[in-house]
XYZ file of C-alpha atoms in Angstrom:
612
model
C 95.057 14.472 37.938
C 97.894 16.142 39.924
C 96.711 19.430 39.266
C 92.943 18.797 40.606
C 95.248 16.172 43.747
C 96.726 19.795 44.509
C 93.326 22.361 44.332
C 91.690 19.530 46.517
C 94.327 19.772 49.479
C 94.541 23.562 49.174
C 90.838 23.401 49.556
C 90.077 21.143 52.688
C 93.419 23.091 53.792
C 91.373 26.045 53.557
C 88.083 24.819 55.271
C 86.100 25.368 51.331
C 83.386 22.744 50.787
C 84.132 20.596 48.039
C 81.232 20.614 45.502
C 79.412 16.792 45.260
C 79.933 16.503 41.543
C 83.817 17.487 42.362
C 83.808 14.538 45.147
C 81.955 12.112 42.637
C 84.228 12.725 39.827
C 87.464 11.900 42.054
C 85.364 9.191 43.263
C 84.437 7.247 39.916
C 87.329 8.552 37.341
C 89.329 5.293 37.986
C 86.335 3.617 36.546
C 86.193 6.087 33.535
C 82.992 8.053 34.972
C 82.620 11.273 34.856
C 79.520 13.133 36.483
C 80.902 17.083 36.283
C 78.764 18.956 34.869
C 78.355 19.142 30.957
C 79.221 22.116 28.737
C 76.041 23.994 27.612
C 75.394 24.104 23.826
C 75.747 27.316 22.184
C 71.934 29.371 22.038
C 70.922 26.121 24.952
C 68.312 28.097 27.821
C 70.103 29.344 30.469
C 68.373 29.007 33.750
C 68.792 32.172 35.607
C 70.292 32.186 39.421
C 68.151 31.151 41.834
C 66.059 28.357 39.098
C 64.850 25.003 38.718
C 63.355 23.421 36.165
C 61.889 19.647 37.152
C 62.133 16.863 34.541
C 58.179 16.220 33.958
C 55.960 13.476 36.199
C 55.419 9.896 34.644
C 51.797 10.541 34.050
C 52.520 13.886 31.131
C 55.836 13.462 29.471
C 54.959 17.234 28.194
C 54.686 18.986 32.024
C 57.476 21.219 33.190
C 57.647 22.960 36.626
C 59.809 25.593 37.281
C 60.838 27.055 40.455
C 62.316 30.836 40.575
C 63.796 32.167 43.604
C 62.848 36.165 43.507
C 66.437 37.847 43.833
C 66.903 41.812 43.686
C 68.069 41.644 40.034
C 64.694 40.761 38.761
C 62.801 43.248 40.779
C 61.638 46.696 40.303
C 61.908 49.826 42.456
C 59.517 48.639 44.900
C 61.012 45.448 45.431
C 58.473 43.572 43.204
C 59.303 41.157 40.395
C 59.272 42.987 37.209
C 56.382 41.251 35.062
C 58.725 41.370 31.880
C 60.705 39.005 34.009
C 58.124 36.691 34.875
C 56.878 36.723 30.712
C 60.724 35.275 30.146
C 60.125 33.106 32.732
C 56.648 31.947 31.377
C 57.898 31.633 27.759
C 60.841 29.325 28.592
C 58.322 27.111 30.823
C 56.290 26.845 28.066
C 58.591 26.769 24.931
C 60.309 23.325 26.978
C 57.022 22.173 27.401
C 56.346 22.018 23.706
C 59.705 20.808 22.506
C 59.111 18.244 25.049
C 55.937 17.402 22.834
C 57.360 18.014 19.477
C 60.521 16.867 20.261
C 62.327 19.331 17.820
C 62.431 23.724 18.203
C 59.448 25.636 18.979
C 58.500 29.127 18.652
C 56.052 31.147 20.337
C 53.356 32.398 17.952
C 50.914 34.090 20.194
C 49.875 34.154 23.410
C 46.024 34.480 25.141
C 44.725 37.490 27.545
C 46.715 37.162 31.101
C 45.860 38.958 33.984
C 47.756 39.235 36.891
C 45.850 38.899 39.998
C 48.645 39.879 42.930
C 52.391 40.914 43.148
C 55.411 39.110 43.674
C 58.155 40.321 46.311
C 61.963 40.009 46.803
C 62.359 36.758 49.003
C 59.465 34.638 47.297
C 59.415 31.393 45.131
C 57.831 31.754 41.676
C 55.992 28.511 41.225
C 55.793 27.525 36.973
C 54.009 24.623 35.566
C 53.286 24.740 32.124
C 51.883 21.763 29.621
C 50.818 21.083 26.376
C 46.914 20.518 26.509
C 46.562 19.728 22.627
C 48.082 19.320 19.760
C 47.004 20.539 16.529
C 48.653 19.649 12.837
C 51.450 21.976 13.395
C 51.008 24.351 16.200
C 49.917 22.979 19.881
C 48.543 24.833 22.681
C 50.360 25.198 26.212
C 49.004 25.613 29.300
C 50.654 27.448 32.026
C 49.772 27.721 35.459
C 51.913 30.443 37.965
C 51.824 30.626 41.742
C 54.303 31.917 44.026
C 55.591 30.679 47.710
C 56.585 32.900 50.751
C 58.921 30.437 52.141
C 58.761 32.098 55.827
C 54.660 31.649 55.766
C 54.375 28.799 53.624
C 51.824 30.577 51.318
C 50.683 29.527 48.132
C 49.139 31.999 45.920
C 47.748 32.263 42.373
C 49.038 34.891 40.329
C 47.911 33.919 36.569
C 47.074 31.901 33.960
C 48.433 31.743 30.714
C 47.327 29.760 26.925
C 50.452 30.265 24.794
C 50.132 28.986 20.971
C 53.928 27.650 19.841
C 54.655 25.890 16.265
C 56.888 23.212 15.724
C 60.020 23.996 13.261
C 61.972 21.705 11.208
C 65.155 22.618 9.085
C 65.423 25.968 7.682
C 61.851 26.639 9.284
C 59.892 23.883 7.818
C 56.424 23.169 9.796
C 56.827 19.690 11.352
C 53.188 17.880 11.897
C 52.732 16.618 15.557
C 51.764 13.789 16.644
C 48.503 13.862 18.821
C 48.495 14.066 22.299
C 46.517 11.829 24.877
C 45.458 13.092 27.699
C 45.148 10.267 30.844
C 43.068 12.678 33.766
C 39.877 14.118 34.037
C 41.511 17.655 33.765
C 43.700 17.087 30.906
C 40.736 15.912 29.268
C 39.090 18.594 29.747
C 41.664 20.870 28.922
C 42.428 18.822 25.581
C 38.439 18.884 24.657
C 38.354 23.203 25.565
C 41.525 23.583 23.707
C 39.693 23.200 20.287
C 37.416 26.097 21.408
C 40.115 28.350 22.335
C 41.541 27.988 19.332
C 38.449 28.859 17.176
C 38.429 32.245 19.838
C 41.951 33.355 18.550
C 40.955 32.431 14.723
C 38.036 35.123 15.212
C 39.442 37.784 17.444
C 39.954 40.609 15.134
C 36.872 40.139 13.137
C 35.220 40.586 17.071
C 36.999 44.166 17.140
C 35.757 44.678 13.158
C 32.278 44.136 13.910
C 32.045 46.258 17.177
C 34.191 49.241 15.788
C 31.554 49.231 12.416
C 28.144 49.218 14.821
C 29.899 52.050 17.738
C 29.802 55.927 16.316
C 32.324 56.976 14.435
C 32.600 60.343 16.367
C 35.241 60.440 19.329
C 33.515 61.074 22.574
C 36.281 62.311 25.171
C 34.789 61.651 28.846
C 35.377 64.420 31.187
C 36.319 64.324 34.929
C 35.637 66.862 37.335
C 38.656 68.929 37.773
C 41.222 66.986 35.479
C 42.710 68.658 32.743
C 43.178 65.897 29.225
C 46.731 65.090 28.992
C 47.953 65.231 25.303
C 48.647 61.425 24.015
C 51.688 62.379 22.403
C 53.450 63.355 25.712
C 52.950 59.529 26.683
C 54.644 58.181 24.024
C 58.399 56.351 24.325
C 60.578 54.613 21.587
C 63.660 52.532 22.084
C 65.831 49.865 20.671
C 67.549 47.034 21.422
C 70.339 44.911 20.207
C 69.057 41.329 19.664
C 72.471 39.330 20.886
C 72.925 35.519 21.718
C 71.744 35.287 25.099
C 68.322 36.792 23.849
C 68.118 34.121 21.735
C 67.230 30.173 21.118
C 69.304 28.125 19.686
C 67.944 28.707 16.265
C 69.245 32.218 16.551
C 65.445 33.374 16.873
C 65.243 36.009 19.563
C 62.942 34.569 22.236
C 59.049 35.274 22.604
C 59.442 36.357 26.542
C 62.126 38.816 25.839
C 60.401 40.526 23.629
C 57.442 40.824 25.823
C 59.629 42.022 28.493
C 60.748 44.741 25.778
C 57.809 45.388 25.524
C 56.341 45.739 28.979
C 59.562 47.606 29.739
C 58.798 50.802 27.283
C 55.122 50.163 28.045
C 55.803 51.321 31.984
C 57.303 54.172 31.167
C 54.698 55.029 28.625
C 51.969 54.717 31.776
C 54.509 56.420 34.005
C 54.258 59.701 31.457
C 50.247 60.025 31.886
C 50.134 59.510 35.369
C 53.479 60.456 37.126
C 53.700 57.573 39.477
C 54.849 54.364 39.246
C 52.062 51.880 37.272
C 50.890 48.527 37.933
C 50.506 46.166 35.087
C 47.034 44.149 35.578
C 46.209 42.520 31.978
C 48.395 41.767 28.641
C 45.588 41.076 25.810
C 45.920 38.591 23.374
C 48.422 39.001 20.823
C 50.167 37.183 18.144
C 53.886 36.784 16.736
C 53.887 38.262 13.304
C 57.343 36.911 12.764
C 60.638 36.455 13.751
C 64.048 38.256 14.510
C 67.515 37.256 14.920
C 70.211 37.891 16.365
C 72.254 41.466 15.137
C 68.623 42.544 14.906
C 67.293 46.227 15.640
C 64.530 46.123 17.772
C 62.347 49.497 17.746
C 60.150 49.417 20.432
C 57.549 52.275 20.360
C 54.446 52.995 22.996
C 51.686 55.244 23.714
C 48.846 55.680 26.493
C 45.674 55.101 23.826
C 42.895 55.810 26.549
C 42.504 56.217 29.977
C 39.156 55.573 31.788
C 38.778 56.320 35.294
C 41.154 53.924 37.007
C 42.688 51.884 33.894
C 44.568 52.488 31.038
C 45.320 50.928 28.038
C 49.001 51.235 26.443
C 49.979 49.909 23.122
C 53.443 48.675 21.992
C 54.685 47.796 18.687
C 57.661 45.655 18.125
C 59.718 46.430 14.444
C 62.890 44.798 13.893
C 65.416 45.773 10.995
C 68.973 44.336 10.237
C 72.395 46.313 10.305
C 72.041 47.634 6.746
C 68.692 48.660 6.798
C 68.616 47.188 3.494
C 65.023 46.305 3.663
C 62.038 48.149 5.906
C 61.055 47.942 9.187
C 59.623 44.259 9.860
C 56.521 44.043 12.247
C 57.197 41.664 15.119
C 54.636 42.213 17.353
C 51.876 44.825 18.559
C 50.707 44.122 22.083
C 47.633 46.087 24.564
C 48.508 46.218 28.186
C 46.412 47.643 31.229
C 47.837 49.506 33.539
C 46.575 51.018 36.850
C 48.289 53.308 39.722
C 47.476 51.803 43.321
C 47.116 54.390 46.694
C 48.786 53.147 49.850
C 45.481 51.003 50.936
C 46.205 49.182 47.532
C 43.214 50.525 45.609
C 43.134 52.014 41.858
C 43.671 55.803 41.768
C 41.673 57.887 39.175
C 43.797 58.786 36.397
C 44.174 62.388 34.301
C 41.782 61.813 30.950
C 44.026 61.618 27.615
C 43.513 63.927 24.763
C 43.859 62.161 21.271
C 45.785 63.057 18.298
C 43.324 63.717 15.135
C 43.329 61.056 12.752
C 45.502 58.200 14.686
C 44.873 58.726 17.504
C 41.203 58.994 17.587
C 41.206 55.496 16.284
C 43.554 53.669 18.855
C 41.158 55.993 21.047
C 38.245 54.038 19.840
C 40.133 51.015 19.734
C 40.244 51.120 23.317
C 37.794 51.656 23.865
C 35.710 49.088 22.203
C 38.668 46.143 23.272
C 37.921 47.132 26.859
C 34.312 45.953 26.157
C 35.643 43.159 24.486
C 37.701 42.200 27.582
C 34.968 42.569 30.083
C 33.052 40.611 27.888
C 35.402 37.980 27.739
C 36.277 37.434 31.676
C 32.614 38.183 32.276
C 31.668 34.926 29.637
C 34.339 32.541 29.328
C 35.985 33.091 32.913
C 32.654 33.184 35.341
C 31.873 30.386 37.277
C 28.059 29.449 36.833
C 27.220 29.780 40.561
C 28.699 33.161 40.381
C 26.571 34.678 37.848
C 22.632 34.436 36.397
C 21.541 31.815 34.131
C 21.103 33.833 31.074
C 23.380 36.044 29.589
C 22.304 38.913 27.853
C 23.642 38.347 24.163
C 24.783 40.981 21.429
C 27.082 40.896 18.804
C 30.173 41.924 20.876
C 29.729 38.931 23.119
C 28.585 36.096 20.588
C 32.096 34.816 20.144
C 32.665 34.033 24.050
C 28.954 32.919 24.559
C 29.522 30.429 21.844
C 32.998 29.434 23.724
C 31.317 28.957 26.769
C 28.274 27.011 26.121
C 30.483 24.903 24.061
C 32.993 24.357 26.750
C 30.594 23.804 29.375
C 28.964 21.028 27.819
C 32.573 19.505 26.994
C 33.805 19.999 30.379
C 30.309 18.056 31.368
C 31.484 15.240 29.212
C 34.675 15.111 30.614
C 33.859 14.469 34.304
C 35.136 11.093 35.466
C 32.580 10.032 38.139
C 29.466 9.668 36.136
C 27.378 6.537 37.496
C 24.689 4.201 35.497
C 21.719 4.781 37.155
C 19.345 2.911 35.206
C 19.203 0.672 31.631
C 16.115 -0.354 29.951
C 17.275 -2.051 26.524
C 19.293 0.103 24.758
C 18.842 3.019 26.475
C 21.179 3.645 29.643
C 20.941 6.806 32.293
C 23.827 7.955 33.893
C 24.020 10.645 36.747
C 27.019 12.999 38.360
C 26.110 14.445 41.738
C 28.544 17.626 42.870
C 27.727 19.593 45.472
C 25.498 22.215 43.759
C 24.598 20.474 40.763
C 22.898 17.264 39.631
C 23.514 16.359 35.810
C 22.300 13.146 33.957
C 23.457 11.777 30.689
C 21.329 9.362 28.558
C 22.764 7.436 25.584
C 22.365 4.863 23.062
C 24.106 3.428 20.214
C 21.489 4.234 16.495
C 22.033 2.742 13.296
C 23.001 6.525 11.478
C 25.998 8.123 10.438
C 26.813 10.880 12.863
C 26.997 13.497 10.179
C 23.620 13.153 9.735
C 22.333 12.531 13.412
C 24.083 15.818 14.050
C 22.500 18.097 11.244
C 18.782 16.550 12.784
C 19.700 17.014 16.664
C 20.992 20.281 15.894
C 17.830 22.082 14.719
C 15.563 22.373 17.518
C 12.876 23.185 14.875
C 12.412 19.710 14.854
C 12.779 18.754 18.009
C 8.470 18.425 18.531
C 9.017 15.810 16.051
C 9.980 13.371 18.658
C 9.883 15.248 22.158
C 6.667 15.633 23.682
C 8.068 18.065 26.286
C 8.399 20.862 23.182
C 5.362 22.628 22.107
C 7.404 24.735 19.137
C 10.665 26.270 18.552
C 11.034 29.277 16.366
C 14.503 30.249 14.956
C 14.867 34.060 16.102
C 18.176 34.857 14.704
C 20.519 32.904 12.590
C 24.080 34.024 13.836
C 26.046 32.102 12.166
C 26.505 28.817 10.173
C 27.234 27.239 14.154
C 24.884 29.319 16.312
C 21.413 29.964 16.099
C 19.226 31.248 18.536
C 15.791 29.585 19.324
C 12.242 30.864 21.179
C 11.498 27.697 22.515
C 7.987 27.008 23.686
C 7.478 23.689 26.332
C 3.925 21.911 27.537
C 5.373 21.684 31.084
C 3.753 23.797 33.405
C 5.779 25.919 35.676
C 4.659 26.245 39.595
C 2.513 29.357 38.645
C 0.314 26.743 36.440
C 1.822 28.295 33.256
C 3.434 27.091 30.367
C 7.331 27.415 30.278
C 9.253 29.189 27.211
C 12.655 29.389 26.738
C 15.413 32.090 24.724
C 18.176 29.481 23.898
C 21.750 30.002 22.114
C 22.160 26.546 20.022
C 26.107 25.645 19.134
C 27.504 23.596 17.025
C 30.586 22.048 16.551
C 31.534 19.572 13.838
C 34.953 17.106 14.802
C 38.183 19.448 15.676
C 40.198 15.691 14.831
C 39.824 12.306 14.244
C 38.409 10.935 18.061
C 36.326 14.134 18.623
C 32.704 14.237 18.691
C 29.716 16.177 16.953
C 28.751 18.928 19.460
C 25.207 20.469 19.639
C 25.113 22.586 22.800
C 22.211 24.795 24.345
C 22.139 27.594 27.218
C 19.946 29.975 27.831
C 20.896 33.503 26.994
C 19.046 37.160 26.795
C 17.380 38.980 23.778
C 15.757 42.404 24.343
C 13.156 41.233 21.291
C 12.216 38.502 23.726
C 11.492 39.585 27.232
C 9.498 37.228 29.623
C 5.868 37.673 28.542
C 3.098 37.264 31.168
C 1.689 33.613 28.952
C 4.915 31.700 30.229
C 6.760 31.084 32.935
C 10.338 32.053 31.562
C 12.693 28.637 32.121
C 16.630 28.455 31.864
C 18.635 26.064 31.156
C 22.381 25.731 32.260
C 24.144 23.484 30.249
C 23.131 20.767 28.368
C 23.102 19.650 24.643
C 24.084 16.231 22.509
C 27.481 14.652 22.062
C 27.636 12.266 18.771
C 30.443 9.763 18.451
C 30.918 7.894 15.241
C 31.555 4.091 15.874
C 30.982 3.535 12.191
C 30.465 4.545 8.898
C 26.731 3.472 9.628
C 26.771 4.025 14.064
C 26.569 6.095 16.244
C 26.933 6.820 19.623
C 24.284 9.650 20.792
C 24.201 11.138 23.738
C 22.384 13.646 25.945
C 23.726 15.688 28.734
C 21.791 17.658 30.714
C 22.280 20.148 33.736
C 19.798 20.108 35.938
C 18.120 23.669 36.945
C 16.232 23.740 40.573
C 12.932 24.403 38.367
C 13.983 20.802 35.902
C 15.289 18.994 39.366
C 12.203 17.179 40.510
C 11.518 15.551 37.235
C 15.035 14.182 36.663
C 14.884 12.430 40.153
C 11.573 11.018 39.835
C 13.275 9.680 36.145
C 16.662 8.722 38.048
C 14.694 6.702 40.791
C 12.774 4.523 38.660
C 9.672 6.397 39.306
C 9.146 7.293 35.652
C 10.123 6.199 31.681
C 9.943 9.255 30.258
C 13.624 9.779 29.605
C 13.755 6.616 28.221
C 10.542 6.796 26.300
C 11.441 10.299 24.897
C 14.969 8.781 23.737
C 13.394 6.052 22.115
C 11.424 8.309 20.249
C 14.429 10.267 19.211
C 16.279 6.823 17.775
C 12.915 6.494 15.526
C 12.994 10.126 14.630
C 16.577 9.253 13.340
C 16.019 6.111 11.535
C 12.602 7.435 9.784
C 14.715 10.722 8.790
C 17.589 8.709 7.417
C 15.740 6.317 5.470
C 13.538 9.255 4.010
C 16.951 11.038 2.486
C 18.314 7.968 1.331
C 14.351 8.041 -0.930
C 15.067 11.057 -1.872
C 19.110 10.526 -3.120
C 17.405 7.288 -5.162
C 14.587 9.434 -6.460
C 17.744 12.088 -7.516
């Protein structure tokens, strides 16, 4: 007490402002309270100068905001923040996020495609919010959301956002199940009903780059570019390592999932910088995935090389190995990663880039790689990114898109379900109609409760072969190709006549999805997509359809909840108003058909199990 009597009076002696958790000490010690600050655990995050991370809202005990103030040290040469930093930053967001949820360690097991849409500069506020969206049996998915904030302007801007995969851990690396996570708004729900389909995206990701590698040639075509000689890839390539020591680590000794990425992104630059002599611009980090962990006294090798470069891109890959001080054992594989890089001119545009010449063998095939994962990512942003009023009805389908065309008619419809201002329009009996206006869209739902189990409603609905059975508005659908045991793809045929007096036909993708967890529903979604076996013919009038497709709730072993959403195209609009205004049964009328087409159906398998 005399000692910290004395460094107070030297203090005010010396004009130095006393620190408030000094002042509250001195102020409640005589009561036995003490407010300095606590000692931080050994392997506990430290926040880095300049931080602050917010204890989450009362509506999601799992959200964490963070708030980074952009100093020199985490900048590059041009006064930008270095985007290894901001993975660290994302990471720890995150990883607190799900411990929050989990309430024990996490650990980063993969992380989805980012893409960086703007730089960050010395001066500026990085903005983090990050929370989990869903919960799985042992791994969860996080959400993260990053802006930043020019404190002079007041600017907000968007610079990414992020899906990161982490897995709870028990003692010596157990799993630990979760418990399930509720979401309370209209955009968690969303997020929580999408999360599923992201999920099934990462399960099927390689077997995407499988498929399209086995249909392209096998021959390496090198582009050419009018006077630009091919740069040899092996002059790109870079390999480092890196002590793994305690402050790159969590407190399980586990070397954290950000600073590896900013390993990686580190020798990944200077690959880039090799092929083009300037000073690179990361725009995209592909999806990736953990293969395991390292620990502290860890080697980390980090090796990269330029595998393509098209015209204003190129595509660097980085593999992570770790070994221990003895090198008793092999190399372990941490991590390989695919970044995009470009080179911006003064007016901030992509330069053209020298071509790269491949190594035989190798090199051809991370040339082809590339190649075919650039197609993969266009695909992707094209599909499961666009917004609908940004890009045609009907999507051209082939195998290297089916994945994401399955993700987003699925999603779609869920998101549909999830909106919270959906009004009862009308109710006749059983039957009730439901609309949700928005400003360039007018979508109905119509549902009822039917005395069938939902597994079996579902494996009716979801054949449209059927579907003449008990809509009148279907003249015939044919099954065109079966992609898979959850998508098919249908030529449908309708009676309605288009404006041109013709009868409509349709080319639509059909989706299903059985329950992701107890609480979800059976999912049969439709869109309209593109087949080059199936142009428009001259007989029909081709239609579209948006989004729409049946949602199936089990209320019991014997009931169901079925219901129909629909997305109304300008060609569909007239007749869902006429049905929303009273003007017309036919909704109703074609649902109650669709209850009997149920009940007849069920009663005829349960003849033919007693006949078995």
């Amino acid at each position: 007490t005399l000692l910290l009597s004395r460094c107070l009076l030297k203090m005010v002696k010396e004009n130095i402002v006393i620190p408030e958790e000094i002042l509250n000490f001195c102020c409640n010690g005589l009561q036995g309270s003490t407010s300095l600050p606590r000692a931080r655990d050994p392997g506990e995050r430290e926040e880095a100068p300049g931080a602050m991370a917010s204890p989450s809202p009362p509506g999601n005990p799992t959200e964490v905001q963070m708030s980074q103030l952009v100093l020199p040290c985490h900048t590059n040469h041009r006064g930008e923040l270095s985007t290894g930093q901001l993975l660290k930053w994302i990471d720890t967001a995150a990883c607190l996020s799900a411990e929050r949820h989990a309430g024990c360690p996490c650990v980063t097991a993969s992380m989805d495609d980012i893409y960086f849409e703007h730089t960050i500069s010395v001066g500026q506020v990085v903005n983090i919010k990050a929370k989990v969206n869903r919960a799985f049996n042992s791994s969860m998915e996080v959400g993260i959301q990053v802006s930043y904030e020019d404190l002079c302007s007041g600017k907000h801007c968007s610079i990414c956002k992020a899906y990161a995969t982490f897995v709870a851990q028990g003692p010596s690396g157990s799993k630990v199940k979760l418990k399930p996570l509720t979401p309370q708004t209209e955009e968690e729900k969303i997020e929580h009903s999408i999360a599923a389909e992201r999920r099934r995206m990462r399960l099927v990701h390689k077997d995407t780059l499988k498929d399209l590698l086995i249909r392209s040639p096998r021959e390496t075509e090198l582009e050419t570019r009018d006077g630009s000689v091919a740069v040899p890839a092996e002059k790109t390539r870079v390999e480092s390592v890196e002590l793994v020591l305690p402050p790159h680590a969590n407190h399980q000794g586990n070397t954290f999932g950000g600073q590896i990425m900013a390993w990686m992104e580190n020798v990944a630059t200077i690959a880039a910088s090799r092929l083009c002599h300037a000073h690179p611009t990361l725009r995209a980090i592909e999806m990736f995935h953990f293969r395991g962990p390292s620990q502290v006294g860890d080697r980390l090798v980090l090796k990269a090389i330029v595998n393509n470069a098209f015209k204003n891109s190129m595509e660097v890959g980085v593999c992570a190995e770790a070994y221990d001080q003895e090198m008793s054992v092999s190399r372990r594989h941490i991590n390989s990663a695919f970044m995009t890089f470009v080179v911006l001119d003064q007016e901030g545009q992509p330069r053209t880039l020298p071509m790269v010449a491949p190594e035989p063998g190798d090199g051809e095939r991370r040339y082809r790689e590339a190649s075919a994962r650039k197609k993969i990512r266009l695909d992707r942003k094209y599909v499961v990114s666009c917004k609908q009023t940004e890009v045609p009805l009907s999507v051209p389908w082939d195998q290297s898109n089916k994945v994401y065309l399955s993700y987003n008619n699925v999603s779609a419809l869920k998101m549909l379900v999830a909106k919270a201002n959906w009004a009862l329009a009308r109710e006749k009996e059983k039957v009730r109609m439901y609309t949700l206006e928005e400003d360039k869209f007018l979508s109905f739902r119509i549902e009822m409760s039917v005395h069938i189990a939902a597994g079996r409603a579902f494996s009716l609905l979801s054949d449209l072969r059927r579907r003449h059975e008990w809509d009148s508005h279907y003249v015939s659908a044919e099954l065109v190709q079966q992609v898979d045991n959850d998508d098919m793809i249908y030529h449908v045929v309708s009676q309605t006549l288009s404006s041109e007096n013709k009868p409509q036909d349709f080319v639509i993708l059909a989706s299903r999805r059985k329950p992701c967890s107890k609480g979800d529903p059976y999912v049969v979604a439709f869109r309209s997509v593109t087949l080059p076996t199936h142009p428009a013919s001259a007989s029909f009038t081709r239609g579209e359809t948006i989004c729409s497709g049946f949602c199936i709730w089990p209320e019991s072993e014997e009931m169901s909840k079925v219901a129909y959403y629909n997305q109304a195209t300008p060609g569909y609009l007239n007749y869902v108003t006429t049905n929303v205004a009273g003007l017309s049964s036919n909704f109703c009328a074609t649902f109650e058909a669709c209850e009997k087409f149920l009940l007849k159906n069920k009663e005829d398998l349960i003849m033919r199990l007693q006949d078995l």
